[in-house]
CSV table of C-alpha atoms in Angstrom, one decimal:
chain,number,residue,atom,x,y,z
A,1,UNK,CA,-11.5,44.6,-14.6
A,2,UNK,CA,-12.1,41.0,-13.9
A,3,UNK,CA,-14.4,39.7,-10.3
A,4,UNK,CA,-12.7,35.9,-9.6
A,5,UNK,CA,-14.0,33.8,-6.3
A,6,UNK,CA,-12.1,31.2,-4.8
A,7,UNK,CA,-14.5,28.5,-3.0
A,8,UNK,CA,-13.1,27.3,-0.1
A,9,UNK,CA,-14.6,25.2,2.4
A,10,UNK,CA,-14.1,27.4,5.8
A,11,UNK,CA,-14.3,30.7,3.5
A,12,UNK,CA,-14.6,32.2,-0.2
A,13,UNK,CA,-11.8,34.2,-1.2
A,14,UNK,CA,-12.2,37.1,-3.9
A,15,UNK,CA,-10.2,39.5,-6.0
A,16,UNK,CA,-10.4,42.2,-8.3
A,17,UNK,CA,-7.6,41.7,-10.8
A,18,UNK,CA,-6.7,43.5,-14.1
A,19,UNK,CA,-3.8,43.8,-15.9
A,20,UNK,CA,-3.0,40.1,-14.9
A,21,UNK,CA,-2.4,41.4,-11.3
A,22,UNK,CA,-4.5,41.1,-7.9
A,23,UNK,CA,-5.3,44.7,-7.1
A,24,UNK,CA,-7.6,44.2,-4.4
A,25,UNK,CA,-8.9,41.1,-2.7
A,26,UNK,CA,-10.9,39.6,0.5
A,27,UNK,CA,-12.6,36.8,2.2
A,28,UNK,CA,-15.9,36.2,3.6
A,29,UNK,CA,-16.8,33.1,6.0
A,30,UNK,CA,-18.3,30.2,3.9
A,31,UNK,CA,-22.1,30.0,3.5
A,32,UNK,CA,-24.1,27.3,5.1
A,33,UNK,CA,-26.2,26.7,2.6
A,34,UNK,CA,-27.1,27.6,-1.3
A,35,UNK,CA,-29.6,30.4,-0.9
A,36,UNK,CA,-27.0,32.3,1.7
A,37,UNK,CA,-24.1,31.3,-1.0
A,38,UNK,CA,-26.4,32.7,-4.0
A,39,UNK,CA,-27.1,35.9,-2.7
A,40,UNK,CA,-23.5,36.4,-1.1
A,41,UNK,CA,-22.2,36.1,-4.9
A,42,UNK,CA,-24.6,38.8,-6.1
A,43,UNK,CA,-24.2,41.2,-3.9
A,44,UNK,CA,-20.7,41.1,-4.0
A,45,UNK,CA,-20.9,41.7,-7.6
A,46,UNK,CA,-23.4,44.5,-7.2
A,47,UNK,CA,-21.0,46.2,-4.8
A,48,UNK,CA,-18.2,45.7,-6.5
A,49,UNK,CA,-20.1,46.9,-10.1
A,50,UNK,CA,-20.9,50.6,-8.2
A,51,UNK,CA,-17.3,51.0,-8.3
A,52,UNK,CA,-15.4,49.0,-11.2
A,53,UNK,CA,-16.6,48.1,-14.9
A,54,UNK,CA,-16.3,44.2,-14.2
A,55,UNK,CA,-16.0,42.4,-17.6
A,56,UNK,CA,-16.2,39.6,-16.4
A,57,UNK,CA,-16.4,36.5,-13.5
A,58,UNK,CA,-13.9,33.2,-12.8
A,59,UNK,CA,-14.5,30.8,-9.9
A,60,UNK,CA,-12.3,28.5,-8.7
A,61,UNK,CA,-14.7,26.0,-7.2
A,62,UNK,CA,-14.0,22.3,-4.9
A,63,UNK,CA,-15.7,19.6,-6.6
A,64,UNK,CA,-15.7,17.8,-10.2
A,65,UNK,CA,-16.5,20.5,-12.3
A,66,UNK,CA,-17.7,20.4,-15.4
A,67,UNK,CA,-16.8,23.5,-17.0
A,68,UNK,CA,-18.6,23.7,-20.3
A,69,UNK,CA,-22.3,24.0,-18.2
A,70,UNK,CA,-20.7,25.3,-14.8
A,71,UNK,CA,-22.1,21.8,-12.8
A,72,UNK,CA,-20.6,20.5,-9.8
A,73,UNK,CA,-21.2,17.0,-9.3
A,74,UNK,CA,-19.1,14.5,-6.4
A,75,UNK,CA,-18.1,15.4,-2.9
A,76,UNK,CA,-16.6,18.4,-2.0
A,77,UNK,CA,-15.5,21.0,1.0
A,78,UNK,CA,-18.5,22.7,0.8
A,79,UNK,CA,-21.4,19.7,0.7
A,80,UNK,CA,-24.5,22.1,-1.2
A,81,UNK,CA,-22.0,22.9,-4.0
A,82,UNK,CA,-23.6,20.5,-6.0
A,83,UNK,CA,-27.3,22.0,-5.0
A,84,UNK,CA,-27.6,24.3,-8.0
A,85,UNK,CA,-25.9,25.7,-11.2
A,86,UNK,CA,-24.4,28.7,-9.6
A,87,UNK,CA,-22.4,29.8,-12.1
A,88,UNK,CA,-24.7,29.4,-15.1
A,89,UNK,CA,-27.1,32.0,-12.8
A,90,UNK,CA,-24.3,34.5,-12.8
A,91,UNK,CA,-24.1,34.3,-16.3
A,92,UNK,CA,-27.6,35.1,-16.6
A,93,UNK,CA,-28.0,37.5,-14.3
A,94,UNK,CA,-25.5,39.9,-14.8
A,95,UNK,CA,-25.1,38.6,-18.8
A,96,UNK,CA,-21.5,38.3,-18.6
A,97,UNK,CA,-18.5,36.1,-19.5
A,98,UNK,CA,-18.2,33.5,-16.3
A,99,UNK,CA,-16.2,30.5,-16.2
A,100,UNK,CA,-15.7,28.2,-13.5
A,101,UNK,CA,-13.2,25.5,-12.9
A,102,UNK,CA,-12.0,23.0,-10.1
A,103,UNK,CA,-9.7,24.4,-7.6
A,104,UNK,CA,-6.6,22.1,-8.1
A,105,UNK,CA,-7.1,22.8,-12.0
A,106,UNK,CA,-7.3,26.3,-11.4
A,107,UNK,CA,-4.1,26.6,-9.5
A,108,UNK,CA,-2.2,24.7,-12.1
A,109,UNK,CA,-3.8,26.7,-14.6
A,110,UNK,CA,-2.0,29.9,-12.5
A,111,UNK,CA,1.6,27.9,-12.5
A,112,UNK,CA,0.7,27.0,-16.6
A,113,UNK,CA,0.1,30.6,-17.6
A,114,UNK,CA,1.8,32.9,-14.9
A,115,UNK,CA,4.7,30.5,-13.4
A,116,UNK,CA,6.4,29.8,-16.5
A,117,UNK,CA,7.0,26.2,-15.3
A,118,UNK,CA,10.3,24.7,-17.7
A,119,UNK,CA,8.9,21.1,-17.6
A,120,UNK,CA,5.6,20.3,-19.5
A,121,UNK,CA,4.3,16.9,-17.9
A,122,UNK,CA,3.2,18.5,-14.1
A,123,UNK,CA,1.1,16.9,-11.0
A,124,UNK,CA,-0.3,19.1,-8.7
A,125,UNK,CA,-1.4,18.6,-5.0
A,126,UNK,CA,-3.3,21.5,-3.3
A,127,UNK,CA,-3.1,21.2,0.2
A,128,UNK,CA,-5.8,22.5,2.6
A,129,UNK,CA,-8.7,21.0,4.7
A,130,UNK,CA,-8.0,18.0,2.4
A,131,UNK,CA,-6.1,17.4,-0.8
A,132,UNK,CA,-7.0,18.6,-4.6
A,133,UNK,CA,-4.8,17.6,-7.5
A,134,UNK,CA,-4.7,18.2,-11.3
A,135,UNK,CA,-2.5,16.6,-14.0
A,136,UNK,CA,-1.6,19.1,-17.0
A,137,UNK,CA,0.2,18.0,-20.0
A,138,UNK,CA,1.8,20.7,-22.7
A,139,UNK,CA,-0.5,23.3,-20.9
A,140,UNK,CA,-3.6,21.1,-20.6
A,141,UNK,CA,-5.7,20.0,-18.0
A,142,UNK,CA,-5.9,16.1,-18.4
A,143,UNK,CA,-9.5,15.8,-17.2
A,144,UNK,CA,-10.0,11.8,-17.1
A,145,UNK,CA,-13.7,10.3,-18.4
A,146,UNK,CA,-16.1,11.8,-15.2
A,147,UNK,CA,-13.5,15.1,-14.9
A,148,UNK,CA,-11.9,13.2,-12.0
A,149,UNK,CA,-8.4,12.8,-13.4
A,150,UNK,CA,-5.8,14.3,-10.8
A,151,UNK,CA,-8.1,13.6,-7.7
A,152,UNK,CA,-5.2,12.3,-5.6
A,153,UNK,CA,-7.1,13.1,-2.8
A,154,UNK,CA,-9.5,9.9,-2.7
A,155,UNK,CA,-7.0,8.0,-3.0
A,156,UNK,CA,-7.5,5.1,-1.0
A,157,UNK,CA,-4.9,4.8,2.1
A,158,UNK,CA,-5.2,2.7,5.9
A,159,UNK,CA,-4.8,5.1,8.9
A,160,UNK,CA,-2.8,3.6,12.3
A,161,UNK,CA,-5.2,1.7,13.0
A,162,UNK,CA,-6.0,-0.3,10.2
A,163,UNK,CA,-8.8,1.5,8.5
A,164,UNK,CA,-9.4,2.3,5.1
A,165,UNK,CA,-9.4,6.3,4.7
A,166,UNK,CA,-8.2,8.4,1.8
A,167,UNK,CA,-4.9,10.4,1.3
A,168,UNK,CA,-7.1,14.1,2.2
A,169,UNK,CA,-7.9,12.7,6.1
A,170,UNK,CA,-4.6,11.6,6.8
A,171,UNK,CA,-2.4,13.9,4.9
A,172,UNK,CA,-3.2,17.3,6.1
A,173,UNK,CA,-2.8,20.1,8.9
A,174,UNK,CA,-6.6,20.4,9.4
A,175,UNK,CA,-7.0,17.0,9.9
A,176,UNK,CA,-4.1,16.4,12.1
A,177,UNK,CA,-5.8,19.4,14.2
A,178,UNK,CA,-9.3,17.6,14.5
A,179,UNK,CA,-6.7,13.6,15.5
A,180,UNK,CA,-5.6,15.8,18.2
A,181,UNK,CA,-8.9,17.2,19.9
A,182,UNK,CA,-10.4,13.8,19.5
A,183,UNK,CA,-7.2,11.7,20.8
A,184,UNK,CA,-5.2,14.0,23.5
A,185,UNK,CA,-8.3,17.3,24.3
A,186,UNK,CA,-6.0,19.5,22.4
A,187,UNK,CA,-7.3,22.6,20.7
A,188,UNK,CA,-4.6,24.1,19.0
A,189,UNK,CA,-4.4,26.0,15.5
A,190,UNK,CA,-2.7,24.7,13.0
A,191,UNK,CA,-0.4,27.3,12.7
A,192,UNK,CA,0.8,26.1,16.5
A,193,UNK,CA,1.3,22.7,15.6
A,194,UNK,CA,3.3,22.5,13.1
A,195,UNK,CA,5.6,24.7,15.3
A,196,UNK,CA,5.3,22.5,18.1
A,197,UNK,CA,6.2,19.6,15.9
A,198,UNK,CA,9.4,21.5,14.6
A,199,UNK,CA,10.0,22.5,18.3
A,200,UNK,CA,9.9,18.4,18.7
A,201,UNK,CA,7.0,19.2,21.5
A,202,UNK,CA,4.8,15.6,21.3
A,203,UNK,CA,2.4,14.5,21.0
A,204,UNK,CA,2.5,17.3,18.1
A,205,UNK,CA,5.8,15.8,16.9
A,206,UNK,CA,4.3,12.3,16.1
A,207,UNK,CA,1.0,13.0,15.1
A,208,UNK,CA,2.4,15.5,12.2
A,209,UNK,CA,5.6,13.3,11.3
A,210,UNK,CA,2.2,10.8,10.5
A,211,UNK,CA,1.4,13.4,8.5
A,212,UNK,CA,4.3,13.9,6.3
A,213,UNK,CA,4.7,9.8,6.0
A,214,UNK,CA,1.3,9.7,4.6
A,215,UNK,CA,1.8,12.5,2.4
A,216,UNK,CA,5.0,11.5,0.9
A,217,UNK,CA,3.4,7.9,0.5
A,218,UNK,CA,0.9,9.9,-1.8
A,219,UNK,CA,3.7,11.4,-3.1
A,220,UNK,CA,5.6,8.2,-3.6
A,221,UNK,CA,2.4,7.0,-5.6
A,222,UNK,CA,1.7,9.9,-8.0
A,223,UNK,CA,5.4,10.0,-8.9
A,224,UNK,CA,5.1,5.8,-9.3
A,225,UNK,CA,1.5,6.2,-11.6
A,226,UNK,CA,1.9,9.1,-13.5
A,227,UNK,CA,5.6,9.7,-13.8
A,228,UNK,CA,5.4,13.3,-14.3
A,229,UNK,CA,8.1,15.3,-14.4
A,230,UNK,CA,7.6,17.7,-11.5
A,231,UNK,CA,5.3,17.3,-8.8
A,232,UNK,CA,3.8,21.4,-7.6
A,233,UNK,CA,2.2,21.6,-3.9
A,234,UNK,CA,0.2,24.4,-3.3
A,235,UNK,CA,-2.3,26.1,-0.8
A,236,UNK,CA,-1.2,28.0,2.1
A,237,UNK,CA,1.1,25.5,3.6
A,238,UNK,CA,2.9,25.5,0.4
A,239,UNK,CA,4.7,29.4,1.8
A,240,UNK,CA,6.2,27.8,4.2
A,241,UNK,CA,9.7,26.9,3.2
A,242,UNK,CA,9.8,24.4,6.4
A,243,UNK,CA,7.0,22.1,4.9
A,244,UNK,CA,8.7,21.8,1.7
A,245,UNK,CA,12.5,21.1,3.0
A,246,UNK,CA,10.2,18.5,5.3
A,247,UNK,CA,8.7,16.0,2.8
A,248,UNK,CA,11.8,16.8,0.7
A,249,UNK,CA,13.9,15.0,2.7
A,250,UNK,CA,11.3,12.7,4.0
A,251,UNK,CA,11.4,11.8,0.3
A,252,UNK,CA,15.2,10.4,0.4
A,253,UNK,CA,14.6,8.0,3.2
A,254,UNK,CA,13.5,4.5,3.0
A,255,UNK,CA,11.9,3.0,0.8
A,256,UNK,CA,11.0,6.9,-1.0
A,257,UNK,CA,14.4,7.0,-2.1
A,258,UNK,CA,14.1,4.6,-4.9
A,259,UNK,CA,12.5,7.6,-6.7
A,260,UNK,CA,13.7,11.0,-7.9
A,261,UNK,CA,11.3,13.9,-7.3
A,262,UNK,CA,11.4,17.8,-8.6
A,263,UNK,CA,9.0,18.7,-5.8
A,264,UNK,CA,8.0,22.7,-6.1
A,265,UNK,CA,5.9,25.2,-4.3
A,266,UNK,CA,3.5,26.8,-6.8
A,267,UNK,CA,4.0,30.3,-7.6
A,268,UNK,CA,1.6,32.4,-5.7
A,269,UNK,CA,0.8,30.1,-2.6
A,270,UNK,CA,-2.2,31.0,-1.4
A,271,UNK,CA,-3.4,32.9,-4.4
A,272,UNK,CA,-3.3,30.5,-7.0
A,273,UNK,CA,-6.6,29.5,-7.2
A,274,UNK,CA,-7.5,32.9,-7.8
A,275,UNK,CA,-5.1,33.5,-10.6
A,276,UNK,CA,-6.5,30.0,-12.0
A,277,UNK,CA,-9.4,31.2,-12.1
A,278,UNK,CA,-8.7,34.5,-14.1
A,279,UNK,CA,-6.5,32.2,-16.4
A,280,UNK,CA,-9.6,30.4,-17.1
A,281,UNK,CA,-11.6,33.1,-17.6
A,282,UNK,CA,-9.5,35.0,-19.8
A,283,UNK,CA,-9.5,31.9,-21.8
A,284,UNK,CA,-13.2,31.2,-22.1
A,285,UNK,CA,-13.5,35.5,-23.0
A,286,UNK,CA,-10.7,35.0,-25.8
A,287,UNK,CA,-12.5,31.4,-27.1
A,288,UNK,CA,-15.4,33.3,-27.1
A,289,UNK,CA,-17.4,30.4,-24.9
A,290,UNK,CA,-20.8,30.4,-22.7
A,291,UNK,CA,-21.6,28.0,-20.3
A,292,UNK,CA,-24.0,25.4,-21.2
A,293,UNK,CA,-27.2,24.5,-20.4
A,294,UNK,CA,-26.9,20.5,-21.0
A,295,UNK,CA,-26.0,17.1,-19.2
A,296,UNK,CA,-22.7,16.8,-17.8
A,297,UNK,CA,-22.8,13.5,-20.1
A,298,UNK,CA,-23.3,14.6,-22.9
């Protein structure tokens, strides 16, 4: 029986899996600081221990992660992820296997080992309160000089009014949720407005066709830069069948069109992170690998 954590940056998801299958999983609201985040990961392996022979741990974490020591360096979702070595203290602690990788690498670790993807040169956007992204190449995680390859999310982009942002503020449902409270006093979920902007209900219809111009210009970038030969969204949005069919199309307009895309959902949606994770960890059991105590440099 295997413990995996997905870090998220409103919440940390976890799952008990064995047998290569979720059998049990929850969610706890994110921590506000390290202490509160350290002692929310033991105790939920304690509990889960007085139950279940856990063998051993996988985290799917925001940040660049390096996962030969289990550091998190960079910006991330959740800003005291980079505080302490969180996962090397699991590892001592409870003197198991534990292996931690970024989230975006650990959902296109799922899709490598679970999805049985038929194309072997993949990009990967995961899609939530901002925008991860991983590159894999013949099952590998392309990882870059400063394990920053694949973060599509900082790419550089100018909002509506002229100023320089990056691709995570302007191409996402969260953030088109915090453009409406601060433009039009509108509190709405996000659920609600991307079915107001289907309903054609404004200003929900312009602020998320923004939205989908922005991400398909992302889009239009990665397919441009890297050439891959199939481009995987993920995160929750990715279930919804709309929000594919959307950027799909949006894709074939303009000046999009002078591309071909294979866009695809990921696998598991929601879940992939978690199934990343217990890819990874599976992995670093089988290689027979510890984390690390060393520089992330050297």
């Amino acid at each position: 029986m295997y413990l995996v954590f997905d870090i998220g940056g409103s919440a940390t998801k976890y799952a008990l899996i064995e047998n290569d299958k979720i059998i049990e999983k929850a969610s706890s609201a994110q921590e506000t600081n390290m202490k509160s985040f350290v002692r929310f990961l033991d105790e939920t392996i304690i509990n889960y221990q007085k139950s279940y022979c856990i063998e051993g741990i996988g985290i799917s974490s925001p940040g660049t992660v390096d996962p030969a020591t289990g550091k998190i360096l960079g910006e991330s979702a959740v800003e005291f992820i980079t505080e302490y070595n969180f996962s090397y203290h699991l590892q001592e602690k409870f003197n198991l296997p534990v292996a931690i990788e970024n989230d975006a690498s650990a959902a296109a670790l799922a899709e490598v080992y679970y999805g049985n993807p038929d194309k072997d040169y993949l990009a990967f956007l995961i899609i939530g309160s901002g925008i991860g992204g991983a590159v894999v190449n013949r099952g590998e995680i392309i990882r870059g000089a400063n394990f920053e390859a694949g973060e599509f999310g900082y790419m550089l982009m100018k909002n509506d009014e002229g100023v320089f942002t990056n691709f995570s503020r302007l191409a996402t449902l969260p953030n088109v949720r915090t453009r409406m409270i601060e433009k039009y006093g509108i509190h709405d979920n996000t659920y609600n407005i991307l079915n107001k902007y289907y309903e054609k209900i404004e200003p929900y219809y312009s602020e998320v066709e923004s939205m989908f111009d922005y991400l398909a210009m992302g889009i239009y970038n990665i397919a441009y830069s890297l050439d891959p030969e199939a481009i995987y969204l993920g995160g929750a949005i990715s279930s919804d069948e709309r929000f594919i069919d959307s950027i799909k199309e949006i894709l074939t307009k303009g000046i999009f069109a002078s591309k071909t895309y294979d866009i695809r959902p990921v696998s598991f949606f929601n879940d992939n992170n978690l199934y990343g994770a217990y890819a990874n960890l599976i992995k670093t059991i089988e290689e027979d690998k510890k984390l690390e105590q060393r520089s992330i440099h050297d």
